[in-house]
Amino acid sequence: MSKPQNNHFPGSQFDRIILFGGTSEIGLKIATDSKCKLAPSEDSLIVRVQRSIPSEQELKTCRHVLWSPTTSNEVMNTVRSLSIGHRDLVVISIGDLSLDDHTAEGLANSVDYVEKNLYSNGTLPILTLLAVANSMISAGGGSVIVVSSAAAFPVLDSNSIYSASKLMLDEVAQSIARDLRKHEIRILLIRPGFVPTKLHRRRSSSFLSTSTEEISKTVIKKLRRGSYGVVWIPRAWALVSWTLTFFPYTRRIASRLMRNLRFNGK
């Protein structure tokens, strides 16, 4: 039996946009804009896979799948139930943003926090990505947006667990991306900088800041061009990342600045 022909490259159009991390502001913006600009008809569907129960208004505009997986089998079963096809766009924007205690003693005394953060920001999105990739191989192709973070390059001691978790996801996505290309599956790996969302109590804008609007605009442009690979948003983060990686003194300054930030949970 021959595989269905993947006509995604370039000029993509998607029948469904499936968002893992349905309450993510970044993910929702990408999903809603993709439906408006890359869907062949108004009947195209957004499917939000999330932990929280949706409101009545949300139920009118999207299909929702509730999940709270704790094992790889539960992740795989949820992905299988969605019957992901080669004309589906999957957006993986899973995780919780937080700053951890930067001291070894503080982390050692917060084992539950560390375990939860590693799972929600690293293990769970990785398991989801692998399950989605497996489904798309069977379907004959597809497109995946993975939301990573510029904060992982390099990992700073001011938010080591969050950054290390994102680095795990980023490295796995890159490692499988080349192999998936021969199956006509592209991975667009997004590394956004500081984004002023509801998670942030305060955030002053700078040349390293971005917005959900800018992230979505960049993603749509890349999808239309048939692009794949790593995308820094804004681009200046690529240079900043290189500087922080090779000059330890600048890394220490950046860590001090990050410690002054405070974040709200959802």
C-alpha atoms as a printed R data frame, in Angstrom:
    type eleno elety resid chain resno       x      y      z
1   ATOM     1    CA   MET     A     1   0.000  0.000  0.000
2   ATOM     2    CA   SER     A     2   1.499  3.321 -1.046
3   ATOM     3    CA   LYS     A     3   1.757  6.210  1.386
4   ATOM     4    CA   PRO     A     4  -0.424  9.293  0.853
5   ATOM     5    CA   GLN     A     5   1.423 12.066 -0.897
6   ATOM     6    CA   ASN     A     6   2.430 14.895  1.429
7   ATOM     7    CA   ASN     A     7   1.771 18.199 -0.356
8   ATOM     8    CA   HIS     A     8   2.902 20.428  2.511
9   ATOM     9    CA   PHE     A     9   6.079 21.847  0.999
10  ATOM    10    CA   PRO     A    10   5.606 24.765  0.474
11  ATOM    11    CA   GLY     A    11   2.209 26.486  0.661
12  ATOM    12    CA   SER     A    12   0.853 24.399  3.509
13  ATOM    13    CA   GLN     A    13  -2.821 23.955  4.210
14  ATOM    14    CA   PHE     A    14  -4.024 21.954  7.188
15  ATOM    15    CA   ASP     A    15  -7.284 20.166  7.903
16  ATOM    16    CA   ARG     A    16  -6.700 20.210 11.671
17  ATOM    17    CA   ILE     A    17  -4.424 22.038 14.083
18  ATOM    18    CA   ILE     A    18  -3.755 19.877 17.136
19  ATOM    19    CA   LEU     A    19  -2.350 21.763 20.113
20  ATOM    20    CA   PHE     A    20  -0.727 19.847 22.941
21  ATOM    21    CA   GLY     A    21  -0.718 22.300 25.823
22  ATOM    22    CA   GLY     A    22  -4.115 23.780 25.086
23  ATOM    23    CA   THR     A    23  -3.829 26.618 27.610
24  ATOM    24    CA   SER     A    24  -0.472 27.881 26.343
25  ATOM    25    CA   GLU     A    25  -0.779 31.470 25.108
26  ATOM    26    CA   ILE     A    26   1.987 30.952 22.571
27  ATOM    27    CA   GLY     A    27   0.488 27.681 21.353
28  ATOM    28    CA   LEU     A    28  -3.030 29.112 21.140
29  ATOM    29    CA   LYS     A    29  -1.883 32.086 19.091
30  ATOM    30    CA   ILE     A    30  -0.064 29.817 16.642
31  ATOM    31    CA   ALA     A    31  -3.077 27.504 16.414
32  ATOM    32    CA   THR     A    32  -5.706 30.216 15.869
33  ATOM    33    CA   ASP     A    33  -3.595 32.062 13.288
34  ATOM    34    CA   SER     A    34  -2.853 28.797 11.471
35  ATOM    35    CA   LYS     A    35  -6.575 28.082 11.268
36  ATOM    36    CA   CYS     A    36  -7.254 31.561  9.877
37  ATOM    37    CA   LYS     A    37  -4.391 31.652  7.366
38  ATOM    38    CA   LEU     A    38  -3.455 28.066  6.529
39  ATOM    39    CA   ALA     A    39  -6.740 26.154  6.699
40  ATOM    40    CA   PRO     A    40  -8.561 25.280  3.456
41  ATOM    41    CA   SER     A    41 -11.996 26.103  4.928
42  ATOM    42    CA   GLU     A    42 -13.750 27.508  7.969
43  ATOM    43    CA   ASP     A    43 -14.632 23.938  8.940
44  ATOM    44    CA   SER     A    44 -11.005 23.228  9.785
45  ATOM    45    CA   LEU     A    45 -10.714 22.230 13.400
46  ATOM    46    CA   ILE     A    46  -8.524 23.198 16.335
47  ATOM    47    CA   VAL     A    47  -8.068 20.370 18.820
48  ATOM    48    CA   ARG     A    48  -6.755 21.449 22.227
49  ATOM    49    CA   VAL     A    49  -5.203 18.733 24.379
50  ATOM    50    CA   GLN     A    50  -4.948 20.047 27.922
51  ATOM    51    CA   ARG     A    51  -5.272 19.297 31.642
52  ATOM    52    CA   SER     A    52  -7.835 21.962 32.612
53  ATOM    53    CA   ILE     A    53 -11.566 21.813 31.931
54  ATOM    54    CA   PRO     A    54 -12.482 24.324 29.177
55  ATOM    55    CA   SER     A    55 -15.029 27.103 29.613
56  ATOM    56    CA   GLU     A    56 -18.360 27.113 27.779
57  ATOM    57    CA   GLN     A    57 -17.039 29.721 25.347
58  ATOM    58    CA   GLU     A    58 -13.978 27.604 24.559
59  ATOM    59    CA   LEU     A    59 -16.166 24.575 23.929
60  ATOM    60    CA   LYS     A    60 -17.970 26.491 21.163
61  ATOM    61    CA   THR     A    61 -14.819 27.217 19.179
62  ATOM    62    CA   CYS     A    62 -12.553 24.180 19.651
63  ATOM    63    CA   ARG     A    63 -12.642 20.487 20.315
64  ATOM    64    CA   HIS     A    64 -11.010 19.622 23.644
65  ATOM    65    CA   VAL     A    65  -9.288 16.475 24.820
66  ATOM    66    CA   LEU     A    66  -8.584 16.308 28.539
67  ATOM    67    CA   TRP     A    67  -5.450 14.486 29.617
68  ATOM    68    CA   SER     A    68  -3.143 14.193 32.586
69  ATOM    69    CA   PRO     A    69  -0.697 11.496 31.528
70  ATOM    70    CA   THR     A    70   1.822 10.023 33.932
71  ATOM    71    CA   THR     A    71   3.154  7.209 31.746
72  ATOM    72    CA   SER     A    72   4.372  6.827 28.174
73  ATOM    73    CA   ASN     A    73   1.485  4.448 27.435
74  ATOM    74    CA   GLU     A    74  -1.051  7.107 28.417
75  ATOM    75    CA   VAL     A    75   0.649  9.619 26.114
76  ATOM    76    CA   MET     A    76   0.738  7.118 23.257
77  ATOM    77    CA   ASN     A    77  -2.935  6.191 23.718
78  ATOM    78    CA   THR     A    78  -4.028  9.843 23.629
79  ATOM    79    CA   VAL     A    79  -2.027 10.513 20.473
80  ATOM    80    CA   ARG     A    80  -3.391  7.368 18.812
81  ATOM    81    CA   SER     A    81  -6.963  8.411 19.639
82  ATOM    82    CA   LEU     A    82  -6.489 11.585 17.583
83  ATOM    83    CA   SER     A    83  -5.705  9.628 14.375
84  ATOM    84    CA   ILE     A    84  -3.184 12.225 13.241
85  ATOM    85    CA   GLY     A    85  -3.014 12.518  9.454
86  ATOM    86    CA   HIS     A    86  -0.498 13.941  7.002
87  ATOM    87    CA   ARG     A    87  -2.630 17.090  6.601
88  ATOM    88    CA   ASP     A    88  -2.595 17.863 10.317
89  ATOM    89    CA   LEU     A    89  -0.403 20.474 11.977
90  ATOM    90    CA   VAL     A    90   0.687 19.534 15.501
91  ATOM    91    CA   VAL     A    91   1.825 22.243 17.914
92  ATOM    92    CA   ILE     A    92   3.641 21.034 21.053
93  ATOM    93    CA   SER     A    93   3.682 23.826 23.626
94  ATOM    94    CA   ILE     A    94   3.731 21.948 26.918
95  ATOM    95    CA   GLY     A    95   5.230 23.157 30.179
96  ATOM    96    CA   ASP     A    96   5.208 25.583 33.083
97  ATOM    97    CA   LEU     A    97   7.508 28.574 33.333
98  ATOM    98    CA   SER     A    98   9.141 29.184 36.701
99  ATOM    99    CA   LEU     A    99  12.390 30.197 38.353
100 ATOM   100    CA   ASP     A   100  13.946 27.692 40.723
101 ATOM   101    CA   ASP     A   101  16.201 28.143 43.724
102 ATOM   102    CA   HIS     A   102  19.681 28.533 42.245
103 ATOM   103    CA   THR     A   103  21.525 26.946 45.163
104 ATOM   104    CA   ALA     A   104  22.360 23.252 45.369
105 ATOM   105    CA   GLU     A   105  20.871 23.100 48.866
106 ATOM   106    CA   GLY     A   106  17.650 24.745 47.696
107 ATOM   107    CA   LEU     A   107  17.217 22.304 44.827
108 ATOM   108    CA   ALA     A   108  18.080 19.329 47.046
109 ATOM   109    CA   ASN     A   109  15.315 20.395 49.419
110 ATOM   110    CA   SER     A   110  12.808 20.798 46.585
111 ATOM   111    CA   VAL     A   111  12.891 17.348 45.045
112 ATOM   112    CA   ASP     A   112   9.152 17.314 44.296
113 ATOM   113    CA   TYR     A   113   9.429 20.614 42.435
114 ATOM   114    CA   VAL     A   114  12.451 19.398 40.460
115 ATOM   115    CA   GLU     A   115  10.741 16.141 39.497
116 ATOM   116    CA   LYS     A   116   7.534 17.904 38.439
117 ATOM   117    CA   ASN     A   117   9.400 20.524 36.404
118 ATOM   118    CA   LEU     A   118  11.581 17.975 34.611
119 ATOM   119    CA   TYR     A   119   8.484 15.995 33.698
120 ATOM   120    CA   SER     A   120   6.218 18.864 32.589
121 ATOM   121    CA   ASN     A   121   8.878 20.759 30.602
122 ATOM   122    CA   GLY     A   122  11.050 17.891 29.413
123 ATOM   123    CA   THR     A   123   9.789 14.323 29.653
124 ATOM   124    CA   LEU     A   124   6.128 14.922 28.770
125 ATOM   125    CA   PRO     A   125   6.713 17.029 25.630
126 ATOM   126    CA   ILE     A   126   9.430 14.590 24.504
127 ATOM   127    CA   LEU     A   127   7.100 11.602 24.889
128 ATOM   128    CA   THR     A   128   4.400 13.555 23.042
129 ATOM   129    CA   LEU     A   129   6.760 14.453 20.204
130 ATOM   130    CA   LEU     A   130   7.875 10.835 19.777
131 ATOM   131    CA   ALA     A   131   4.292  9.564 19.807
132 ATOM   132    CA   VAL     A   132   3.254 12.199 17.242
133 ATOM   133    CA   ALA     A   133   6.246 11.342 15.048
134 ATOM   134    CA   ASN     A   134   5.285  7.672 15.134
135 ATOM   135    CA   SER     A   135   1.727  8.477 14.055
136 ATOM   136    CA   MET     A   136   2.911 10.756 11.256
137 ATOM   137    CA   ILE     A   137   5.285  8.095  9.921
138 ATOM   138    CA   SER     A   138   2.295  5.764  9.596
139 ATOM   139    CA   ALA     A   139   0.240  8.568  8.003
140 ATOM   140    CA   GLY     A   140   2.899  9.374  5.419
141 ATOM   141    CA   GLY     A   141   3.984 12.823  6.593
142 ATOM   142    CA   GLY     A   142   3.056 15.883  8.586
143 ATOM   143    CA   SER     A   143   4.249 19.078 10.232
144 ATOM   144    CA   VAL     A   144   5.187 19.682 13.873
145 ATOM   145    CA   ILE     A   145   5.855 22.926 15.725
146 ATOM   146    CA   VAL     A   146   7.897 22.402 18.895
147 ATOM   147    CA   VAL     A   147   8.056 25.337 21.305
148 ATOM   148    CA   SER     A   148  11.442 25.307 23.033
149 ATOM   149    CA   SER     A   149  13.050 28.328 24.718
150 ATOM   150    CA   ALA     A   150  16.028 30.619 24.257
151 ATOM   151    CA   ALA     A   151  16.483 30.281 28.034
152 ATOM   152    CA   ALA     A   152  18.051 26.848 27.486
153 ATOM   153    CA   PHE     A   153  21.091 28.199 25.635
154 ATOM   154    CA   PRO     A   154  23.008 28.015 27.829
155 ATOM   155    CA   VAL     A   155  21.415 26.680 31.010
156 ATOM   156    CA   LEU     A   156  21.778 29.385 33.674
157 ATOM   157    CA   ASP     A   157  22.073 28.655 37.367
158 ATOM   158    CA   SER     A   158  19.164 31.014 38.088
159 ATOM   159    CA   ASN     A   159  16.658 28.682 36.395
160 ATOM   160    CA   SER     A   160  18.656 25.522 35.880
161 ATOM   161    CA   ILE     A   161  15.813 22.980 36.073
162 ATOM   162    CA   TYR     A   162  13.458 24.789 33.698
163 ATOM   163    CA   SER     A   163  16.258 25.543 31.222
164 ATOM   164    CA   ALA     A   164  17.692 22.029 31.393
165 ATOM   165    CA   SER     A   165  14.217 20.589 30.756
166 ATOM   166    CA   LYS     A   166  13.792 22.734 27.652
167 ATOM   167    CA   LEU     A   167  17.278 21.771 26.520
168 ATOM   168    CA   MET     A   168  16.293 18.093 26.777
169 ATOM   169    CA   LEU     A   169  13.283 18.699 24.540
170 ATOM   170    CA   ASP     A   170  15.288 20.803 22.100
171 ATOM   171    CA   GLU     A   171  18.064 18.209 21.717
172 ATOM   172    CA   VAL     A   172  15.644 15.334 21.166
173 ATOM   173    CA   ALA     A   173  13.691 17.336 18.571
174 ATOM   174    CA   GLN     A   174  16.885 18.138 16.687
175 ATOM   175    CA   SER     A   175  18.167 14.575 16.895
176 ATOM   176    CA   ILE     A   176  15.078 13.064 15.235
177 ATOM   177    CA   ALA     A   177  14.352 15.886 12.791
178 ATOM   178    CA   ARG     A   178  16.800 14.699 10.106
179 ATOM   179    CA   ASP     A   179  15.467 11.146 10.198
180 ATOM   180    CA   LEU     A   180  11.877 12.374 10.002
181 ATOM   181    CA   ARG     A   181  12.595 14.375  6.851
182 ATOM   182    CA   LYS     A   182  12.843 11.149  4.836
183 ATOM   183    CA   HIS     A   183   9.301 10.369  6.016
184 ATOM   184    CA   GLU     A   184   8.150 13.791  4.749
185 ATOM   185    CA   ILE     A   185   7.748 15.085  8.297
186 ATOM   186    CA   ARG     A   186   9.156 18.486  9.149
187 ATOM   187    CA   ILE     A   187   9.883 19.844 12.594
188 ATOM   188    CA   LEU     A   188   9.973 23.588 13.132
189 ATOM   189    CA   LEU     A   189  11.776 24.187 16.431
190 ATOM   190    CA   ILE     A   190  10.937 27.577 17.935
191 ATOM   191    CA   ARG     A   191  13.252 29.221 20.470
192 ATOM   192    CA   PRO     A   192  11.446 32.347 21.702
193 ATOM   193    CA   GLY     A   193  13.010 34.892 24.004
194 ATOM   194    CA   PHE     A   194  11.164 36.720 26.778
195 ATOM   195    CA   VAL     A   195   7.418 36.733 26.108
196 ATOM   196    CA   PRO     A   196   5.061 38.940 28.172
197 ATOM   197    CA   THR     A   197   2.215 36.544 28.945
198 ATOM   198    CA   LYS     A   198  -0.073 36.120 31.940
199 ATOM   199    CA   LEU     A   199   2.654 34.031 33.554
200 ATOM   200    CA   HIS     A   200   4.717 37.166 34.084
201 ATOM   201    CA   ARG     A   201   3.922 39.608 36.846
202 ATOM   202    CA   ARG     A   202   6.155 42.170 35.219
203 ATOM   203    CA   ARG     A   203   8.358 42.287 32.178
204 ATOM   204    CA   SER     A   204   9.993 45.267 30.573
205 ATOM   205    CA   SER     A   205  10.428 44.977 26.837
206 ATOM   206    CA   SER     A   206  13.860 44.960 25.239
207 ATOM   207    CA   PHE     A   207  15.527 43.883 22.015
208 ATOM   208    CA   LEU     A   208  15.481 40.345 23.479
209 ATOM   209    CA   SER     A   209  11.729 40.393 24.064
210 ATOM   210    CA   THR     A   210   9.133 39.078 21.662
211 ATOM   211    CA   SER     A   211   5.366 38.558 21.667
212 ATOM   212    CA   THR     A   212   2.886 35.831 20.877
213 ATOM   213    CA   GLU     A   213   1.943 37.843 17.776
214 ATOM   214    CA   GLU     A   214   5.525 37.971 16.507
215 ATOM   215    CA   ILE     A   215   6.092 34.277 17.208
216 ATOM   216    CA   SER     A   216   2.919 33.311 15.341
217 ATOM   217    CA   LYS     A   217   3.735 35.608 12.412
218 ATOM   218    CA   THR     A   218   7.178 34.038 12.065
219 ATOM   219    CA   VAL     A   219   5.799 30.501 12.301
220 ATOM   220    CA   ILE     A   220   3.143 31.151  9.632
221 ATOM   221    CA   LYS     A   221   5.791 32.580  7.302
222 ATOM   222    CA   LYS     A   222   8.028 29.542  7.816
223 ATOM   223    CA   LEU     A   223   5.172 27.108  7.233
224 ATOM   224    CA   ARG     A   224   4.206 28.819  3.982
225 ATOM   225    CA   ARG     A   225   7.778 28.555  2.750
226 ATOM   226    CA   GLY     A   226   8.028 24.898  3.689
227 ATOM   227    CA   SER     A   227  10.833 25.697  6.130
228 ATOM   228    CA   TYR     A   228  12.048 23.450  8.913
229 ATOM   229    CA   GLY     A   229  14.789 23.509 11.556
230 ATOM   230    CA   VAL     A   230  15.612 25.984 14.341
231 ATOM   231    CA   VAL     A   231  14.087 29.473 14.541
232 ATOM   232    CA   TRP     A   232  15.280 32.054 17.104
233 ATOM   233    CA   ILE     A   233  12.711 34.752 17.940
234 ATOM   234    CA   PRO     A   234  14.004 37.424 17.962
235 ATOM   235    CA   ARG     A   235  17.111 36.575 15.918
236 ATOM   236    CA   ALA     A   236  19.341 38.496 18.320
237 ATOM   237    CA   TRP     A   237  19.050 35.593 20.743
238 ATOM   238    CA   ALA     A   238  21.342 33.481 18.548
239 ATOM   239    CA   LEU     A   239  24.233 35.905 19.146
240 ATOM   240    CA   VAL     A   240  23.365 36.313 22.826
241 ATOM   241    CA   SER     A   241  23.322 32.544 23.249
242 ATOM   242    CA   TRP     A   242  26.747 32.217 21.646
243 ATOM   243    CA   THR     A   243  28.137 34.956 23.915
244 ATOM   244    CA   LEU     A   244  26.719 33.409 27.084
245 ATOM   245    CA   THR     A   245  28.054 29.998 26.115
246 ATOM   246    CA   PHE     A   246  31.661 31.018 25.459
247 ATOM   247    CA   PHE     A   247  32.137 33.854 27.963
248 ATOM   248    CA   PRO     A   248  31.479 32.668 31.546
249 ATOM   249    CA   TYR     A   249  31.548 36.219 32.962
250 ATOM   250    CA   THR     A   250  28.529 37.248 30.877
251 ATOM   251    CA   ARG     A   251  26.751 34.101 32.001
252 ATOM   252    CA   ARG     A   252  27.174 35.094 35.645
253 ATOM   253    CA   ILE     A   253  25.740 38.558 34.918
254 ATOM   254    CA   ALA     A   254  22.778 37.035 33.103
255 ATOM   255    CA   SER     A   255  22.108 34.692 36.024
256 ATOM   256    CA   ARG     A   256  22.040 37.620 38.462
257 ATOM   257    CA   LEU     A   257  19.572 39.479 36.253
258 ATOM   258    CA   MET     A   258  17.322 36.440 35.998
259 ATOM   259    CA   ARG     A   259  17.220 36.026 39.769
260 ATOM   260    CA   ASN     A   260  15.602 39.461 40.044
261 ATOM   261    CA   LEU     A   261  12.608 38.329 37.991
262 ATOM   262    CA   ARG     A   262   9.499 36.922 39.615
263 ATOM   263    CA   PHE     A   263   6.873 34.829 37.869
264 ATOM   264    CA   ASN     A   264   3.265 34.049 38.648
265 ATOM   265    CA   GLY     A   265   1.866 30.574 38.105
266 ATOM   266    CA   LYS     A   266  -1.346 30.010 36.142
